[in-house]
Each structure stands twice: as structure tokens, then as C-alpha cells.
mmCIF file of C-alpha atoms in Angstrom:
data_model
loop_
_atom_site.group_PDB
_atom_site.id
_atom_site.type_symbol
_atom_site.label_atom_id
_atom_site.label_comp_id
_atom_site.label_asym_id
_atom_site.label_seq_id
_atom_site.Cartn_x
_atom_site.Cartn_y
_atom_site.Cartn_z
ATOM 1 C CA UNK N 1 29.378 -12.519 0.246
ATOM 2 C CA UNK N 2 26.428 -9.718 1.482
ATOM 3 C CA UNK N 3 25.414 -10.821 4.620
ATOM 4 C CA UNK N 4 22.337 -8.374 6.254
ATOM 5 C CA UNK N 5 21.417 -8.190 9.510
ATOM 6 C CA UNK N 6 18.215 -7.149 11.161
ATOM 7 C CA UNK N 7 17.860 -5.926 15.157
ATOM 8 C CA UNK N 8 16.078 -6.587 16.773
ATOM 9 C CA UNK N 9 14.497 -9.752 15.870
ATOM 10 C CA UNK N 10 11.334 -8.942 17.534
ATOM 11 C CA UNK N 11 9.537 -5.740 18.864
ATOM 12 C CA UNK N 12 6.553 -5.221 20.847
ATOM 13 C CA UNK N 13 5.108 -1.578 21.448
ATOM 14 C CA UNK N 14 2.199 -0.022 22.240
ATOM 15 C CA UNK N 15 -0.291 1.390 19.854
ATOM 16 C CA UNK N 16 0.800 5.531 18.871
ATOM 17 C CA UNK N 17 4.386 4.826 19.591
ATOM 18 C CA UNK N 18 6.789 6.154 16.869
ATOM 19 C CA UNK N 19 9.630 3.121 16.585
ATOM 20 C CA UNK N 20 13.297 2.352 14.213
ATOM 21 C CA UNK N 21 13.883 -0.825 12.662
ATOM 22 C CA UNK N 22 17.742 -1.097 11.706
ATOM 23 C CA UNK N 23 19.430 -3.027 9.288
ATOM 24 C CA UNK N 24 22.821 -3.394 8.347
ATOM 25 C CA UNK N 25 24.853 -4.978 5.861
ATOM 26 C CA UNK N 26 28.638 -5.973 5.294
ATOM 27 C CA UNK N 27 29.481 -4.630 1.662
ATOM 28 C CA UNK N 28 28.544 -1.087 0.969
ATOM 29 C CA UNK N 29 28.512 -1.665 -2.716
ATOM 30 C CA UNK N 30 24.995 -1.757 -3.021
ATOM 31 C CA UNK N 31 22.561 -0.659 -6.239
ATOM 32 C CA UNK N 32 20.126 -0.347 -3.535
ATOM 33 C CA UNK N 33 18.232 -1.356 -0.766
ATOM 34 C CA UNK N 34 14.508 -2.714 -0.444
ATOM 35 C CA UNK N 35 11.974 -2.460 2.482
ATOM 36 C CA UNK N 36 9.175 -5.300 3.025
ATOM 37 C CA UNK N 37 6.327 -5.906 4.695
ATOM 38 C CA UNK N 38 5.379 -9.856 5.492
ATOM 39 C CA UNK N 39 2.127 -10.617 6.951
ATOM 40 C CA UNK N 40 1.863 -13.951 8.330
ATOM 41 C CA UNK N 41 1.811 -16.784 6.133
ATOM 42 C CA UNK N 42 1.342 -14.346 2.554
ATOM 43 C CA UNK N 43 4.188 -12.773 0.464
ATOM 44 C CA UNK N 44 6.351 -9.818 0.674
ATOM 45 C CA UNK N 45 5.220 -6.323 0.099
ATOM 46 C CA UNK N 46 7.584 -3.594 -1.061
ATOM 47 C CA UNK N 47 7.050 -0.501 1.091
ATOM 48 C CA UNK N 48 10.297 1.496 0.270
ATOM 49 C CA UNK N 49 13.259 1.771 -2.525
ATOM 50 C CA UNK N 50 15.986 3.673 -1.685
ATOM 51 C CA UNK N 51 18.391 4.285 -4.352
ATOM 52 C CA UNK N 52 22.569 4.062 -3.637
ATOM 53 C CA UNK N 53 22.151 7.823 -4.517
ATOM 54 C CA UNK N 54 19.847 8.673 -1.925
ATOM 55 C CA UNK N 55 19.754 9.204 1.313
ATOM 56 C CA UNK N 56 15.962 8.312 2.243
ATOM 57 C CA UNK N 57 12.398 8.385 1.037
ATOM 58 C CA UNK N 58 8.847 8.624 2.482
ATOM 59 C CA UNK N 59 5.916 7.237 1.947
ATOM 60 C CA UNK N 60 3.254 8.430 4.393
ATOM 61 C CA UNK N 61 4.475 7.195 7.896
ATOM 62 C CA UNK N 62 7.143 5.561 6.766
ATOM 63 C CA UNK N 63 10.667 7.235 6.020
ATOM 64 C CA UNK N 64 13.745 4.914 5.287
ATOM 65 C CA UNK N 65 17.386 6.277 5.491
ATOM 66 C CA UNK N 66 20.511 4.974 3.702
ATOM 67 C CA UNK N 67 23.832 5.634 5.352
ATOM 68 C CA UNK N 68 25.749 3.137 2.460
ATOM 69 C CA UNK N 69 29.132 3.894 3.862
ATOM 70 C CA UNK N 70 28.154 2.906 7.685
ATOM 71 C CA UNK N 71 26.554 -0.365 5.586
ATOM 72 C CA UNK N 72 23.140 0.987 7.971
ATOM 73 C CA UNK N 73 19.425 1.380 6.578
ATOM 74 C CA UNK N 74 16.400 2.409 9.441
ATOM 75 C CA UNK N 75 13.012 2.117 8.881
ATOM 76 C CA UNK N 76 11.151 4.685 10.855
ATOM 77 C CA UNK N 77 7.382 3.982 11.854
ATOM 78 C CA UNK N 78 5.387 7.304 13.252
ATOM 79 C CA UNK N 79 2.909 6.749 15.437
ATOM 80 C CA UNK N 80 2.514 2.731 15.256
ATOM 81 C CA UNK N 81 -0.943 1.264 14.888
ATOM 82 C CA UNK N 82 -2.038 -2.363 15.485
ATOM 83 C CA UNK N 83 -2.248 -3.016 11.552
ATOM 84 C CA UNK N 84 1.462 -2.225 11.157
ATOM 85 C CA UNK N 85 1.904 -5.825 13.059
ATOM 86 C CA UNK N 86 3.999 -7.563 10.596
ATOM 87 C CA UNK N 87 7.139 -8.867 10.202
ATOM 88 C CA UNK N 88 9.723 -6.200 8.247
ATOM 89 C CA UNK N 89 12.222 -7.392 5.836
ATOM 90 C CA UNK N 90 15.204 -5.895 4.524
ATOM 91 C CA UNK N 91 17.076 -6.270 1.190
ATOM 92 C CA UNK N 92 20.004 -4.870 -0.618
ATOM 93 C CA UNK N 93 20.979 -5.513 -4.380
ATOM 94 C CA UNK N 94 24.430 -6.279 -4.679
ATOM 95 C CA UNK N 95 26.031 -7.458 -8.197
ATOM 96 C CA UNK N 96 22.940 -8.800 -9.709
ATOM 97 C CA UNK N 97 21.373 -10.299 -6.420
ATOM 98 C CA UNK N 98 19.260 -9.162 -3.842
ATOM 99 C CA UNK N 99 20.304 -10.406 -0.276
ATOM 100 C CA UNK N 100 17.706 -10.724 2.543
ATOM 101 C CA UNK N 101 17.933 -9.919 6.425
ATOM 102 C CA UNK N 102 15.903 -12.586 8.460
ATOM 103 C CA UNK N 103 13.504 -9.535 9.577
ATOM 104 C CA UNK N 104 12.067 -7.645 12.502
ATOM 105 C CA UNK N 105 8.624 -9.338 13.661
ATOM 106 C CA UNK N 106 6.602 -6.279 15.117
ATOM 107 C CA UNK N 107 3.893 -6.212 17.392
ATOM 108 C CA UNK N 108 1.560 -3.105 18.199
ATOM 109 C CA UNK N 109 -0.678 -3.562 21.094
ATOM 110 C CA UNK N 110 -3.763 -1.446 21.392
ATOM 111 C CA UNK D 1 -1.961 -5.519 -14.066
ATOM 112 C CA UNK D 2 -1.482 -9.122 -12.398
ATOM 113 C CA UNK D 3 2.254 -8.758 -10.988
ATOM 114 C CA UNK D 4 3.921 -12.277 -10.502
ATOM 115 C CA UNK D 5 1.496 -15.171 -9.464
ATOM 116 C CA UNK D 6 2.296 -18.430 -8.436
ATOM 117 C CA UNK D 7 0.876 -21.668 -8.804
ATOM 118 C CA UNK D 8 -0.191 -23.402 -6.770
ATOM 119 C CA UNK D 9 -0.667 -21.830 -3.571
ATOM 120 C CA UNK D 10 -0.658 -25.052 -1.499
ATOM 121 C CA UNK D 11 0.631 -28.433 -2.508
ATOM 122 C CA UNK D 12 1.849 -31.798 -0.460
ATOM 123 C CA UNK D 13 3.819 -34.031 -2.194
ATOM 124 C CA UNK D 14 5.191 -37.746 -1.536
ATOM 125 C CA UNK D 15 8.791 -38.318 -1.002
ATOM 126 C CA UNK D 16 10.512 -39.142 -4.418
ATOM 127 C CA UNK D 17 7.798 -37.414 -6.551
ATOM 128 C CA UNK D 18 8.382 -34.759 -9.101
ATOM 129 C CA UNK D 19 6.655 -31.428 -9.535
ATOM 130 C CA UNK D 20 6.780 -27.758 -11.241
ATOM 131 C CA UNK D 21 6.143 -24.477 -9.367
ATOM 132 C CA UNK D 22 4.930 -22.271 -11.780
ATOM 133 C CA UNK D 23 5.782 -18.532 -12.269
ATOM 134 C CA UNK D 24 4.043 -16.238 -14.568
ATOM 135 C CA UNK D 25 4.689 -11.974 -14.876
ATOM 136 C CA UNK D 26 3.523 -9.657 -16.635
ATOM 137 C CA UNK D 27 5.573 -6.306 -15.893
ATOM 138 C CA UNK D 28 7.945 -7.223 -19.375
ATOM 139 C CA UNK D 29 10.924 -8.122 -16.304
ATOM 140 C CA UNK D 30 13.900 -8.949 -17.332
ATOM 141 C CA UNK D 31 14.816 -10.425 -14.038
ATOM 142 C CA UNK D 32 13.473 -13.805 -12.515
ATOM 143 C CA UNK D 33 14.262 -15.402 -9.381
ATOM 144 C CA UNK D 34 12.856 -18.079 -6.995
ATOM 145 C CA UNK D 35 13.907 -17.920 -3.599
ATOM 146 C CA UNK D 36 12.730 -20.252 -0.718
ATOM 147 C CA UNK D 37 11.935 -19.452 2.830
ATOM 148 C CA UNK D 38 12.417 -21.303 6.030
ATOM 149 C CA UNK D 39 12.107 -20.187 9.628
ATOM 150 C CA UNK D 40 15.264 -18.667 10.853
ATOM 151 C CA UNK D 41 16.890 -18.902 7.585
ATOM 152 C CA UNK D 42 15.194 -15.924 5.615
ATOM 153 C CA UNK D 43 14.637 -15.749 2.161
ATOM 154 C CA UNK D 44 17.558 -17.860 -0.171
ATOM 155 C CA UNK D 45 18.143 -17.992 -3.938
ATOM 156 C CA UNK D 46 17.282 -21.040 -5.598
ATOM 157 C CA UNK D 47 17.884 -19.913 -9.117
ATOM 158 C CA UNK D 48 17.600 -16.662 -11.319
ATOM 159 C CA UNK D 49 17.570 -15.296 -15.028
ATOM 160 C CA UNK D 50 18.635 -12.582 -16.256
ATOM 161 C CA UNK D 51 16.464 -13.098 -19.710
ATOM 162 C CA UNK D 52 14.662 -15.453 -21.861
ATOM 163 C CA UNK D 53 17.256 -18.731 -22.505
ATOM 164 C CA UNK D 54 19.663 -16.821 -19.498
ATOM 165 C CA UNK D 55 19.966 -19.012 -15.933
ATOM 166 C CA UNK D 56 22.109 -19.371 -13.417
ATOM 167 C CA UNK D 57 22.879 -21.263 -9.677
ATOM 168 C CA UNK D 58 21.880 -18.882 -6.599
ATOM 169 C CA UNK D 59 22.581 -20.008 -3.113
ATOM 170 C CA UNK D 60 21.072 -22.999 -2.415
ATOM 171 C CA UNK D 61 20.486 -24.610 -6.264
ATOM 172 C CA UNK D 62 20.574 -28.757 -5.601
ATOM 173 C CA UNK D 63 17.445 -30.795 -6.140
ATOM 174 C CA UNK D 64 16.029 -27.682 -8.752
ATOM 175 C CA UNK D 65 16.489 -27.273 -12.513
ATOM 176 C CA UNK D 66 14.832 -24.100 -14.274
ATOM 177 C CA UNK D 67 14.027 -22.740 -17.340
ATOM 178 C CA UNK D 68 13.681 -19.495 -19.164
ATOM 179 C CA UNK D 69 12.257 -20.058 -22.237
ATOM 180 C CA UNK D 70 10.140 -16.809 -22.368
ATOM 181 C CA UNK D 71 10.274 -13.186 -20.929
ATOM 182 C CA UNK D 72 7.008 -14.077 -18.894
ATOM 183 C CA UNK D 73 7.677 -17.300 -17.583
ATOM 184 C CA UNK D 74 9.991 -19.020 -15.018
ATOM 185 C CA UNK D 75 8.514 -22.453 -13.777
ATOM 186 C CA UNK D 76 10.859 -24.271 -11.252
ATOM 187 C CA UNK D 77 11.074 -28.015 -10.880
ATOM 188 C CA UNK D 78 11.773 -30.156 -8.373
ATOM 189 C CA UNK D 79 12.661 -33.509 -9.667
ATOM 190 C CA UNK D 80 12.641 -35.947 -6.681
ATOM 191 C CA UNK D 81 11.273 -34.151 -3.771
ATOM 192 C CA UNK D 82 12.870 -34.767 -0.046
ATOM 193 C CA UNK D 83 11.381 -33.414 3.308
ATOM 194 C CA UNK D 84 14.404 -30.817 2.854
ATOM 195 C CA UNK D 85 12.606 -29.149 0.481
ATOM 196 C CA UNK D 86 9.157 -28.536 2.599
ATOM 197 C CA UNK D 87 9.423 -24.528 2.681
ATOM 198 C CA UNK D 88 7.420 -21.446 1.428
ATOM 199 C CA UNK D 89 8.634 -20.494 -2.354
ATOM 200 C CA UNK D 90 8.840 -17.217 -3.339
ATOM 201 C CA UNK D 91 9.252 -16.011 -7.181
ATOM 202 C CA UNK D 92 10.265 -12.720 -8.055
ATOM 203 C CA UNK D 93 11.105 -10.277 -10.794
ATOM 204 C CA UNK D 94 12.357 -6.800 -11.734
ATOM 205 C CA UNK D 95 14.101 -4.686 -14.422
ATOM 206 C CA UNK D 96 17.603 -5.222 -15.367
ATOM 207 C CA UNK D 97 19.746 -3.328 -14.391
ATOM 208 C CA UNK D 98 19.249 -2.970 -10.886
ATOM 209 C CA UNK D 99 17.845 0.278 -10.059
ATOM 210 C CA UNK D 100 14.669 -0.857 -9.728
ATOM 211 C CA UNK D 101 12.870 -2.958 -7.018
ATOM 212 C CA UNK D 102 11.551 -6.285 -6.848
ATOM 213 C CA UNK D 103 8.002 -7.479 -7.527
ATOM 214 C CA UNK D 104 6.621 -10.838 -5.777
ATOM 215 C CA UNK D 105 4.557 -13.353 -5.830
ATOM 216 C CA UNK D 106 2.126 -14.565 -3.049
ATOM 217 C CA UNK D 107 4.654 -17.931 -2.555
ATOM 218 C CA UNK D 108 3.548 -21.437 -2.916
ATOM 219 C CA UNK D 109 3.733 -23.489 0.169
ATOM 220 C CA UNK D 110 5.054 -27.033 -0.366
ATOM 221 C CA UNK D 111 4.835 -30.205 2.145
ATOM 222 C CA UNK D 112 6.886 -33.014 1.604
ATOM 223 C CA UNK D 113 6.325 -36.300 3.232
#
């Protein structure tokens, strides 16, 4: 079974910082992986596909990589503001389901 | 372009009482799931379809029964609700095959007493 792993479980920085959010994952036969957003007590929002294919995408600050044979994804932040406090899910489609890591809960001070 | 919603948003049941989450998309997704989530645990699959009259068992399928008897549609039922079963539900859908990413809904939070 896909098990996914998220580190670190919680993050605190301060407001401008640029930060990584890692994930990793046991079976490297993957479709592809997913990057969410969860904002407290509302549902997941999809910030980033990355194909098996590919190696990353961007979408403004954000830039996720894809190493599938390391079984690693990062999701890079650039210059953090407070409204990037969230917690950060991961997710990778293996066979015909997606599996979830339990997430990164960030915190950006001003 | 509505997405996935969910209904309802909040809801408190009794112990032993019986109830249907409802589902609704409408991206033409072949895929459905429900997944529930719990503190620590992360997000776990209840049940999924692959297409109208298609489901099948995810992770954690006791005390739920769905049905797929449309392309927009995927209610999930709990039949006699336990406290084990207080937890955020999530439904979600996508394209088949899997090249594309999932769409969700804003969850349903259910209280069982």
C-alpha cells in the first residue's frame, strides 16, 4: 500500500521568508502527485498537478518538484506572507486512488 | 461552474439514526470518491466509483453503503450512525484516467452523539 509522508508536521516562519515543504512517498509508481491548500475548518484547494512526466510546475510563488524515483515531491513558497497560513496537503494517484499525507500546518508571522 | 458541493454543511445526529450525505458535480467526472477526515489520521477513502452503476470498498468502508446511479451524483449513507463516525467528509471527483487532478467539495461536518 502508498503510504505518504509529510515533514515537518508544523512550521512557523516569519513573514518574507522563502520556505520547502517535503513529501515523500513509498511506491514510485505514481500517475501523479497533487498539492493542497486547507484552511481551517473548509475544504481542500488544489494549488499544483504535477504529472509522472514532469519534473515541476509553477504557479506564481509556488513551484513543486517531482523526483518519482527518490519517491520525494517539495513545495517551494517564495517570500511567505501571513495569508499563506494554512495547512498543506500532499497527494499521489496510485492505481486508481489518490493517497493523502497528514500535511504540513504553516504559520507566517508578520 | 459549481464544482462538487455537499450537503449539508453541518449536521448532528443521534446514535443509531440513519442519514445521506449528499454529493452533486457538475464537471461530467467520471470519478467519485468520499473520503473522511480525522485529526491525525488525514484524509481516508470511504468509497469510490469509477462511473454511473460502478462502486467499490476504499480504506475504511464499514457502517457506509453508496450509490452511483448517475454521472452527477454520489450520495453516501450512513445507516446506523456511531460516535466513530463524527468526522469532516470530504467528496471528490476527477476524470478517468488519472492524469488529471481532483476537484472537492467544501466537506460536511457530522456530530454523532
Amino acid at each position: 500500500k502508498q503510504e505518504v509522508t509529510q515533514i515537518p508536521a508544523a512550521l512557523s516562519v516569519p513573514e518574507g521568508e522563502n520556505l520547502v515543504l517535503n513529501c515523500s512517498f513509498t511506491d514510485s509508481a505514481i500517475y501523479n502527485l497533487q498539492w493542497f491548500r486547507q484552511d481551517p475548518g473548509k475544504g481542500l484547494t488544489s494549488l499544483l498537478l504535477i504529472q509522472s512526466s514532469q519534473r515541476e510546475q509553477t504557479s506564481g510563488r509556488l513551484n513543486a518538484s517531482l523526483d518519482k524515483s527518490s519517491g520525494r515531491s517539495t513545495l517551494y513558497i517564495a517570500a511567505s506572507q501571513p495569508g499563506d497560513s494554512a495547512t498543506y496537503l500532499c497527494a499521489v494517484l496510485t492505481g486508481n486512488q489518490f493517497y493523502f499525507g497528514t500535511g504540513t500546518s504553516l504559520t507566517v508571522i508578520p | 461552474n459549481a464544482g462538487v458541493t455537499q450537503t449539508p454543511k453541518f449536521q448532528v445526529l443521534k446514535t443509531g439514526q440513519s442519514m445521506t450525505l449528499q454529493c452533486a458535480q457538475d464537471m461530467n467526472h467520471e470519478y467519485m470518491s468520499w473520503y473522511r477526515q480525522d485529526p491525525g489520521m488525514g484524509l481516508r477513502l470511504i468509497h469510490y466509483s469509477v462511473g454511473a452503476g460502478i462502486t467499490d470498498q476504499g480504506e475504511v468502508p464499514n457502517g457506509y453503503n453508496v450509490s452511483r446511479s448517475t454521472t452527477e451524483d454520489f450520495p453516501l449513507r450512513l445507516l446506523s450512525a456511531a460516535p466513530s463516525q463524527t468526522s469532516v467528509y470530504f467528496c471528490a471527483s476527477r476524470y478517468n484516467p488519472g492524469a488529471w487532478g481532483y476537484t472537492f467539495g467544501s466537506g460536511t461536518r457530522l456530530t454523532v452523539v
